[in-house]
mmCIF file of C-alpha atoms and ligand atoms in Angstrom:
data_model
loop_
_atom_site.group_PDB
_atom_site.id
_atom_site.type_symbol
_atom_site.label_atom_id
_atom_site.label_comp_id
_atom_site.label_asym_id
_atom_site.label_seq_id
_atom_site.Cartn_x
_atom_site.Cartn_y
_atom_site.Cartn_z
ATOM 1 C CA MET A 11 0.102 0.104 -0.013
ATOM 2 C CA SER A 12 1.529 3.137 -1.046
ATOM 3 C CA ASP A 13 1.639 6.320 1.201
ATOM 4 C CA LEU A 14 2.017 8.613 -1.666
ATOM 5 C CA GLU A 15 -0.760 11.772 -1.212
ATOM 6 C CA VAL A 16 -1.644 14.356 -3.292
ATOM 7 C CA CYS A 17 -2.675 17.734 -1.147
ATOM 8 C CA PRO A 18 -3.488 20.584 -3.192
ATOM 9 C CA PHE A 19 -2.739 23.889 -1.966
ATOM 10 C CA ASP A 20 -5.738 26.335 -1.055
ATOM 11 C CA ALA A 21 -4.284 28.358 -4.017
ATOM 12 C CA PRO A 22 -5.136 28.918 -7.906
ATOM 13 C CA LEU A 23 -2.270 26.129 -8.660
ATOM 14 C CA GLY A 24 -0.034 23.674 -6.807
ATOM 15 C CA ALA A 25 -0.113 20.583 -4.463
ATOM 16 C CA GLU A 26 2.343 18.873 -2.434
ATOM 17 C CA ILE A 27 2.941 15.189 -2.910
ATOM 18 C CA ARG A 28 3.873 13.554 0.378
ATOM 19 C CA GLY A 29 4.795 10.223 0.835
ATOM 20 C CA VAL A 30 7.238 9.623 -1.656
ATOM 21 C CA ASP A 31 10.989 9.513 -2.002
ATOM 22 C CA ILE A 32 11.638 10.497 -5.458
ATOM 23 C CA SER A 33 15.155 9.533 -5.405
ATOM 24 C CA LYS A 34 14.349 6.058 -5.747
ATOM 25 C CA PRO A 35 12.423 4.195 -9.057
ATOM 26 C CA LEU A 36 8.718 4.658 -8.942
ATOM 27 C CA SER A 37 6.147 1.989 -9.138
ATOM 28 C CA PRO A 38 3.769 2.586 -12.376
ATOM 29 C CA SER A 39 0.779 3.532 -10.319
ATOM 30 C CA ALA A 40 2.750 6.097 -8.511
ATOM 31 C CA VAL A 41 4.225 7.575 -11.691
ATOM 32 C CA GLU A 42 0.654 7.824 -13.140
ATOM 33 C CA THR A 43 -0.595 9.491 -9.862
ATOM 34 C CA ILE A 44 2.180 11.914 -10.149
ATOM 35 C CA ARG A 45 1.786 12.595 -13.879
ATOM 36 C CA THR A 46 -2.344 13.367 -13.210
ATOM 37 C CA ALA A 47 -1.483 15.813 -10.496
ATOM 38 C CA TRP A 48 0.950 17.387 -12.549
ATOM 39 C CA HIS A 49 -1.995 18.011 -14.979
ATOM 40 C CA ASP A 50 -4.248 19.076 -12.744
ATOM 41 C CA HIS A 51 -2.336 21.090 -10.250
ATOM 42 C CA LEU A 52 0.333 22.532 -12.630
ATOM 43 C CA VAL A 53 2.950 22.852 -9.724
ATOM 44 C CA LEU A 54 3.923 20.003 -7.423
ATOM 45 C CA LEU A 55 6.310 20.342 -4.519
ATOM 46 C CA PHE A 56 8.048 17.550 -3.168
ATOM 47 C CA ARG A 57 9.809 18.272 0.213
ATOM 48 C CA ASP A 58 12.760 16.656 2.285
ATOM 49 C CA GLN A 59 14.220 15.143 -1.318
ATOM 50 C CA ASP A 60 17.827 14.226 -0.700
ATOM 51 C CA MET A 61 18.903 13.218 -3.797
ATOM 52 C CA SER A 62 22.033 13.583 -6.409
ATOM 53 C CA ASP A 63 21.924 15.054 -10.004
ATOM 54 C CA ALA A 64 21.522 11.211 -11.112
ATOM 55 C CA GLN A 65 18.528 10.777 -9.096
ATOM 56 C CA HIS A 66 17.177 13.851 -10.116
ATOM 57 C CA PHE A 67 17.654 12.606 -14.119
ATOM 58 C CA ALA A 68 16.259 9.382 -13.634
ATOM 59 C CA PHE A 69 13.240 10.756 -11.446
ATOM 60 C CA THR A 70 12.737 13.316 -14.502
ATOM 61 C CA ALA A 71 13.396 10.391 -17.107
ATOM 62 C CA GLN A 72 10.272 8.111 -15.436
ATOM 63 C CA PHE A 73 7.646 10.755 -16.809
ATOM 64 C CA GLY A 74 9.440 11.459 -20.392
ATOM 65 C CA THR A 75 11.947 12.398 -22.558
ATOM 66 C CA LEU A 76 14.975 15.038 -20.961
ATOM 67 C CA ASP A 77 15.609 18.087 -22.524
ATOM 68 C CA TYR A 78 18.621 20.370 -22.241
ATOM 69 C CA PRO A 79 19.406 23.338 -20.635
ATOM 70 C CA PRO A 80 18.477 27.057 -22.383
ATOM 71 C CA GLU A 81 21.913 27.878 -23.705
ATOM 72 C CA LEU A 82 22.139 24.618 -24.931
ATOM 73 C CA LEU A 83 18.913 24.779 -26.757
ATOM 74 C CA LEU A 84 19.885 27.694 -28.220
ATOM 75 C CA ALA A 85 23.184 26.256 -29.325
ATOM 76 C CA ILE A 86 21.466 23.349 -30.772
ATOM 77 C CA ALA A 87 18.596 25.692 -32.284
ATOM 78 C CA ALA A 88 21.651 27.743 -33.934
ATOM 79 C CA GLY A 89 23.420 24.628 -35.203
ATOM 80 C CA GLU A 90 26.504 25.410 -33.071
ATOM 81 C CA VAL A 91 26.349 21.899 -31.616
ATOM 82 C CA ARG A 92 25.108 18.590 -32.931
ATOM 83 C CA VAL A 93 22.526 17.145 -30.464
ATOM 84 C CA GLU A 94 23.824 13.945 -31.130
ATOM 85 C CA ASP A 95 27.363 14.850 -29.698
ATOM 86 C CA GLU A 96 26.021 16.572 -26.376
ATOM 87 C CA PRO A 97 25.557 14.927 -23.321
ATOM 88 C CA MET A 98 22.644 15.635 -21.088
ATOM 89 C CA ALA A 99 23.258 18.498 -18.704
ATOM 90 C CA ILE A 100 21.988 19.848 -15.565
ATOM 91 C CA ASN A 101 21.203 23.448 -15.354
ATOM 92 C CA VAL A 102 22.510 25.135 -12.387
ATOM 93 C CA ILE A 103 20.989 28.399 -11.193
ATOM 94 C CA SER A 104 22.953 29.969 -8.775
ATOM 95 C CA ASN A 105 24.782 33.265 -7.695
ATOM 96 C CA VAL A 106 27.632 31.454 -6.189
ATOM 97 C CA ILE A 107 31.174 32.296 -7.614
ATOM 98 C CA GLU A 108 33.914 29.658 -7.078
ATOM 99 C CA ASN A 109 37.855 30.331 -8.382
ATOM 100 C CA GLY A 110 36.208 33.596 -10.090
ATOM 101 C CA LYS A 111 33.526 31.948 -12.351
ATOM 102 C CA PRO A 112 29.993 31.556 -11.849
ATOM 103 C CA ILE A 113 28.809 28.218 -11.037
ATOM 104 C CA GLY A 114 25.536 28.628 -12.614
ATOM 105 C CA VAL A 115 23.340 31.575 -14.205
ATOM 106 C CA LEU A 116 20.676 34.144 -13.096
ATOM 107 C CA GLY A 117 23.163 35.950 -9.931
ATOM 108 C CA ASN A 118 20.848 36.987 -7.344
ATOM 109 C CA GLY A 119 18.515 39.181 -9.148
ATOM 110 C CA GLU A 120 14.942 38.756 -10.168
ATOM 111 C CA ALA A 121 13.845 36.908 -12.622
ATOM 112 C CA PHE A 122 10.703 37.890 -14.477
ATOM 113 C CA TRP A 123 7.819 36.204 -15.464
ATOM 114 C CA HIS A 124 8.089 33.716 -18.259
ATOM 115 C CA SER A 125 7.711 30.065 -19.297
ATOM 116 C CA ASP A 126 11.277 28.388 -19.937
ATOM 117 C CA SER A 127 12.714 28.389 -23.299
ATOM 118 C CA THR A 128 9.774 29.281 -25.362
ATOM 119 C CA PHE A 129 12.528 30.572 -27.952
ATOM 120 C CA VAL A 130 12.674 27.089 -29.239
ATOM 121 C CA GLU A 131 10.218 25.251 -31.851
ATOM 122 C CA ILE A 132 9.292 22.585 -29.381
ATOM 123 C CA PRO A 133 9.693 24.307 -25.466
ATOM 124 C CA PRO A 134 10.281 21.997 -22.574
ATOM 125 C CA ALA A 135 6.916 20.604 -21.246
ATOM 126 C CA ALA A 136 8.070 20.881 -17.850
ATOM 127 C CA SER A 137 11.059 21.887 -15.399
ATOM 128 C CA LEU A 138 11.945 20.318 -11.936
ATOM 129 C CA LEU A 139 13.842 22.872 -9.946
ATOM 130 C CA ARG A 140 15.738 21.212 -6.856
ATOM 131 C CA SER A 141 16.898 23.489 -4.016
ATOM 132 C CA LEU A 142 20.731 22.509 -2.653
ATOM 133 C CA GLU A 143 21.463 25.949 -0.836
ATOM 134 C CA VAL A 144 18.517 28.636 0.012
ATOM 135 C CA PRO A 145 18.747 32.433 1.768
ATOM 136 C CA ASP A 146 16.827 32.766 4.771
ATOM 137 C CA SER A 147 14.881 35.375 3.187
ATOM 138 C CA GLY A 148 14.221 36.327 -0.773
ATOM 139 C CA GLY A 149 14.700 34.284 -3.677
ATOM 140 C CA ASP A 150 10.826 32.771 -3.545
ATOM 141 C CA THR A 151 9.530 31.464 -6.671
ATOM 142 C CA TYR A 152 6.329 32.572 -7.828
ATOM 143 C CA PHE A 153 3.796 30.441 -10.326
ATOM 144 C CA MET A 154 1.275 31.861 -12.465
ATOM 145 C CA ASN A 155 -1.896 29.729 -13.793
ATOM 146 C CA MET A 156 -2.166 30.632 -17.329
ATOM 147 C CA TYR A 157 -5.397 28.687 -17.855
ATOM 148 C CA GLN A 158 -7.266 30.934 -15.265
ATOM 149 C CA ALA A 159 -5.152 34.151 -16.578
ATOM 150 C CA LEU A 160 -6.950 33.202 -20.318
ATOM 151 C CA GLU A 161 -10.209 32.619 -19.032
ATOM 152 C CA THR A 162 -10.504 35.548 -16.923
ATOM 153 C CA LEU A 163 -8.984 37.947 -19.680
ATOM 154 C CA PRO A 164 -12.004 40.705 -20.558
ATOM 155 C CA ASP A 165 -14.105 40.107 -23.665
ATOM 156 C CA GLU A 166 -12.100 42.950 -25.623
ATOM 157 C CA LEU A 167 -8.806 41.356 -24.992
ATOM 158 C CA ARG A 168 -9.826 37.852 -25.685
ATOM 159 C CA GLN A 169 -11.146 39.084 -29.333
ATOM 160 C CA ALA A 170 -8.147 41.068 -29.707
ATOM 161 C CA ILE A 171 -5.824 37.894 -29.642
ATOM 162 C CA LYS A 172 -8.022 35.323 -31.348
ATOM 163 C CA GLY A 173 -6.301 33.406 -34.328
ATOM 164 C CA LYS A 174 -2.923 35.670 -32.762
ATOM 165 C CA SER A 175 0.495 34.417 -32.472
ATOM 166 C CA SER A 176 3.736 35.949 -30.990
ATOM 167 C CA LYS A 177 7.437 35.834 -31.910
ATOM 168 C CA HIS A 178 9.432 34.348 -28.819
ATOM 169 C CA ASP A 179 12.520 35.756 -29.363
ATOM 170 C CA ALA A 180 15.580 34.752 -27.462
ATOM 171 C CA ALA A 181 17.417 37.901 -27.443
ATOM 172 C CA TYR A 182 16.798 38.235 -23.365
ATOM 173 C CA SER A 183 17.233 35.931 -20.556
ATOM 174 C CA SER A 184 14.540 35.781 -17.661
ATOM 175 C CA SER A 185 16.573 38.496 -15.711
ATOM 176 C CA GLY A 186 16.056 41.019 -18.710
ATOM 177 C CA LYS A 187 19.961 40.428 -19.699
ATOM 178 C CA ARG A 188 20.758 40.858 -23.872
ATOM 179 C CA ARG A 189 21.998 37.903 -24.993
ATOM 180 C CA PRO A 190 24.907 39.438 -27.104
ATOM 181 C CA GLN A 191 24.805 37.078 -29.969
ATOM 182 C CA PHE A 192 20.858 38.527 -30.913
ATOM 183 C CA THR A 193 21.511 42.119 -32.475
ATOM 184 C CA GLU A 194 18.483 43.023 -33.955
ATOM 185 C CA LEU A 195 17.051 45.502 -31.538
ATOM 186 C CA ASP A 196 13.204 45.580 -33.208
ATOM 187 C CA PRO A 197 11.266 42.395 -32.029
ATOM 188 C CA SER A 198 9.226 42.923 -35.102
ATOM 189 C CA LYS A 199 12.309 42.093 -37.056
ATOM 190 C CA SER A 200 14.089 39.453 -34.730
ATOM 191 C CA ALA A 201 14.136 35.764 -35.207
ATOM 192 C CA GLY A 202 12.280 33.686 -33.182
ATOM 193 C CA PRO A 203 9.746 30.896 -33.168
ATOM 194 C CA ILE A 204 6.080 31.905 -33.708
ATOM 195 C CA HIS A 205 3.578 30.499 -30.953
ATOM 196 C CA PRO A 206 -0.156 31.289 -30.825
ATOM 197 C CA LEU A 207 -1.356 33.396 -28.027
ATOM 198 C CA GLU A 208 -3.938 30.880 -26.702
ATOM 199 C CA ARG A 209 -2.908 27.586 -27.295
ATOM 200 C CA THR A 210 -3.879 24.127 -26.377
ATOM 201 C CA HIS A 211 -2.469 22.152 -23.756
ATOM 202 C CA PRO A 212 -1.391 18.670 -25.594
ATOM 203 C CA ASP A 213 -2.426 16.423 -22.631
ATOM 204 C CA THR A 214 -5.257 18.079 -20.945
ATOM 205 C CA GLY A 215 -6.861 19.732 -24.131
ATOM 206 C CA ARG A 216 -7.239 22.757 -22.089
ATOM 207 C CA LYS A 217 -6.767 26.437 -23.781
ATOM 208 C CA SER A 218 -4.125 28.870 -21.487
ATOM 209 C CA LEU A 219 -2.617 32.237 -22.398
ATOM 210 C CA TYR A 220 0.968 31.419 -23.838
ATOM 211 C CA LEU A 221 3.352 34.763 -23.420
ATOM 212 C CA GLY A 222 6.935 33.595 -23.481
ATOM 213 C CA ARG A 223 8.455 36.716 -21.525
ATOM 214 C CA ARG A 224 7.622 40.195 -22.416
ATOM 215 C CA LEU A 225 10.901 41.317 -23.465
ATOM 216 C CA GLY A 226 11.376 41.002 -27.150
ATOM 217 C CA SER A 227 7.899 39.693 -27.430
ATOM 218 C CA TYR A 228 5.716 40.626 -30.918
ATOM 219 C CA ILE A 229 2.463 40.070 -31.981
ATOM 220 C CA VAL A 230 2.860 38.964 -35.819
ATOM 221 C CA GLY A 231 1.165 41.098 -38.331
ATOM 222 C CA LEU A 232 0.754 44.135 -36.547
ATOM 223 C CA PRO A 233 2.485 47.296 -36.255
ATOM 224 C CA LEU A 234 5.236 47.526 -33.488
ATOM 225 C CA ASP A 235 3.223 50.134 -31.776
ATOM 226 C CA GLU A 236 -0.051 48.489 -32.007
ATOM 227 C CA SER A 237 1.948 44.902 -30.731
ATOM 228 C CA GLU A 238 3.288 46.757 -27.705
ATOM 229 C CA ASP A 239 -0.211 48.505 -26.930
ATOM 230 C CA LEU A 240 -1.806 45.006 -27.277
ATOM 231 C CA LEU A 241 0.980 43.335 -24.901
ATOM 232 C CA ASN A 242 0.917 45.701 -22.279
ATOM 233 C CA ARG A 243 -2.656 45.514 -22.055
ATOM 234 C CA ILE A 244 -2.273 41.470 -21.569
ATOM 235 C CA TRP A 245 0.470 41.688 -19.056
ATOM 236 C CA ALA A 246 -1.277 44.244 -17.096
ATOM 237 C CA HIS A 247 -4.243 41.935 -16.920
ATOM 238 C CA VAL A 248 -2.171 38.991 -15.998
ATOM 239 C CA THR A 249 0.440 40.758 -13.658
ATOM 240 C CA GLU A 250 -2.361 42.313 -12.033
ATOM 241 C CA GLY A 251 -4.664 39.124 -11.595
ATOM 242 C CA ASP A 252 -4.433 36.517 -8.885
ATOM 243 C CA PHE A 253 -3.744 33.244 -10.247
ATOM 244 C CA ILE A 254 -0.631 32.986 -8.264
ATOM 245 C CA TRP A 255 1.030 30.613 -5.827
ATOM 246 C CA ALA A 256 4.370 31.574 -3.999
ATOM 247 C CA GLN A 257 7.091 29.048 -3.285
ATOM 248 C CA GLN A 258 9.299 29.929 -0.384
ATOM 249 C CA TRP A 259 12.313 27.034 -0.528
ATOM 250 C CA ARG A 260 13.872 24.751 1.705
ATOM 251 C CA VAL A 261 16.853 22.704 1.307
ATOM 252 C CA GLY A 262 15.590 19.581 -0.269
ATOM 253 C CA ASP A 263 12.342 20.775 -2.136
ATOM 254 C CA LEU A 264 11.898 19.992 -5.513
ATOM 255 C CA VAL A 265 9.239 21.948 -7.379
ATOM 256 C CA TRP A 266 8.291 20.610 -10.888
ATOM 257 C CA TRP A 267 5.935 22.752 -13.091
ATOM 258 C CA ASP A 268 3.991 22.623 -16.440
ATOM 259 C CA ASN A 269 6.080 24.995 -18.604
ATOM 260 C CA ARG A 270 2.949 24.829 -20.928
ATOM 261 C CA CYS A 271 0.415 26.211 -18.733
ATOM 262 C CA ALA A 272 2.424 28.185 -15.910
ATOM 263 C CA MET A 273 4.447 31.281 -15.905
ATOM 264 C CA HIS A 274 7.099 31.544 -13.251
ATOM 265 C CA ARG A 275 9.285 34.637 -11.790
ATOM 266 C CA ARG A 276 11.817 34.726 -8.845
ATOM 267 C CA ASP A 277 12.522 37.431 -6.346
ATOM 268 C CA ALA A 278 15.630 38.758 -5.860
ATOM 269 C CA PHE A 279 17.401 38.091 -2.947
ATOM 270 C CA ASP A 280 21.044 39.204 -0.647
ATOM 271 C CA PRO A 281 23.896 38.870 -2.718
ATOM 272 C CA ASN A 282 26.259 37.509 0.021
ATOM 273 C CA VAL A 283 24.109 34.722 0.667
ATOM 274 C CA ARG A 284 24.453 31.455 -1.453
ATOM 275 C CA ARG A 285 21.514 29.875 -3.480
ATOM 276 C CA THR A 286 21.852 27.094 -5.774
ATOM 277 C CA MET A 287 19.453 25.215 -7.518
ATOM 278 C CA HIS A 288 19.878 22.229 -10.141
ATOM 279 C CA ARG A 289 17.157 21.951 -12.656
ATOM 280 C CA THR A 290 16.011 19.040 -15.348
ATOM 281 C CA GLN A 291 13.520 19.249 -17.905
ATOM 282 C CA LEU A 292 10.987 17.443 -19.728
ATOM 283 C CA ALA A 293 10.811 17.477 -23.605
ATOM 284 C CA GLY A 294 7.673 18.881 -25.131
ATOM 285 C CA ASP A 295 6.894 16.384 -27.879
ATOM 286 C CA ARG A 296 3.933 18.407 -29.564
ATOM 287 C CA PRO A 297 3.849 21.904 -30.030
ATOM 288 C CA TYR A 298 0.006 22.607 -28.837
HETATM 289 C C1 LIG B 30 13.885 30.707 -13.140
HETATM 290 O O1 LIG B 30 13.559 31.762 -13.415
HETATM 291 O O2 LIG B 30 13.532 29.603 -14.091
HETATM 292 C C2 LIG B 30 14.841 30.296 -11.873
HETATM 293 C C3 LIG B 30 13.946 30.032 -10.612
HETATM 294 C C4 LIG B 30 14.232 30.012 -9.409
HETATM 295 O O3 LIG B 30 15.759 30.318 -9.558
HETATM 296 O O4 LIG B 30 13.884 30.288 -8.691
#
C-alpha cells in the first residue's frame, strides 16, 4: 500500500506530493498518480528530498524524454552543436562564484515572469527545480496559472488575441540580460519561433494564455506600436491578477511545473547569501 498523497494548496495552482521518496524508482501507479497531479495542479512540490543529480535525472526520465538547459537548446537551434554529440546537462541556477567564475546562471537578481525556453520550436513541457542552498529570505519563486489568466481575460482582449500568434525571440534572458549574439533590437524584425497566444495543452485539452516573456515579444502581423500596446494590456491583466502561488524554498525541495500552462518569476535576494538550484527539463513532444 502506497503512502503517496496529493495535497492541493489553497491557491489557484499547486499541490504538495507527500509520502514518496523520489530518489528511488517509482511504481507504475505512483508515476500515473504524479502525472495526473501534474496535469491537474500545474505545479508540484516534493519536500525533504535528498538526492543526487543522477537521481534527479532518473526521476525526471520516468515521465518522458529529458531536455537540455536553455543555453544548450539555443546552441542546438543555431546549429552550433549537434544534439548527438551533446551529453545531457543539469541546469545550474546559482549566484555562487568559485575560483572567480559563476557556477551557474541568473545571479541574485529578479527573474521576470516567463515560461522556460519558449524561444525554441518545441519548448520543454516541464521544468523540475531542486534546491541545494537557499537564503533565509528572498529568492521566492512565484507560479501563475495561465489557464485562469486566459479564462479571466476581458472579452475585448480575448477578441483582440483571437487567432493571433507572437514571436518568442531569445534576445533576453529571464533576468532581462541581453544575449550578445542577438543584435536585432526591433522585435518585429528579430528571429524566433512563432507560438499562438492562446494555446491548447496537448494532454489536458485546456486552453491557456501563452506569453513566453515580455521583453522581445511581438504580435505577428501588427505594426510594432499596436503590438506593444496589446502586449502591455495583456501583461497588465496577468500581472494584476490573482492566479499565483509562491514557493518559499527549503533545502531539499523539488518543484516541478508545467511549462505549457504556468509562468514563473523569482524574487531577488541578498548577493552575499548563497542560493543554488539544479534543474532538469522534460522535453515537449508536440507543439500544442
Ligand atoms: C527561473 O526563473 O527559471 C529560476 C527560478 C528560480 O531560481 O527560482
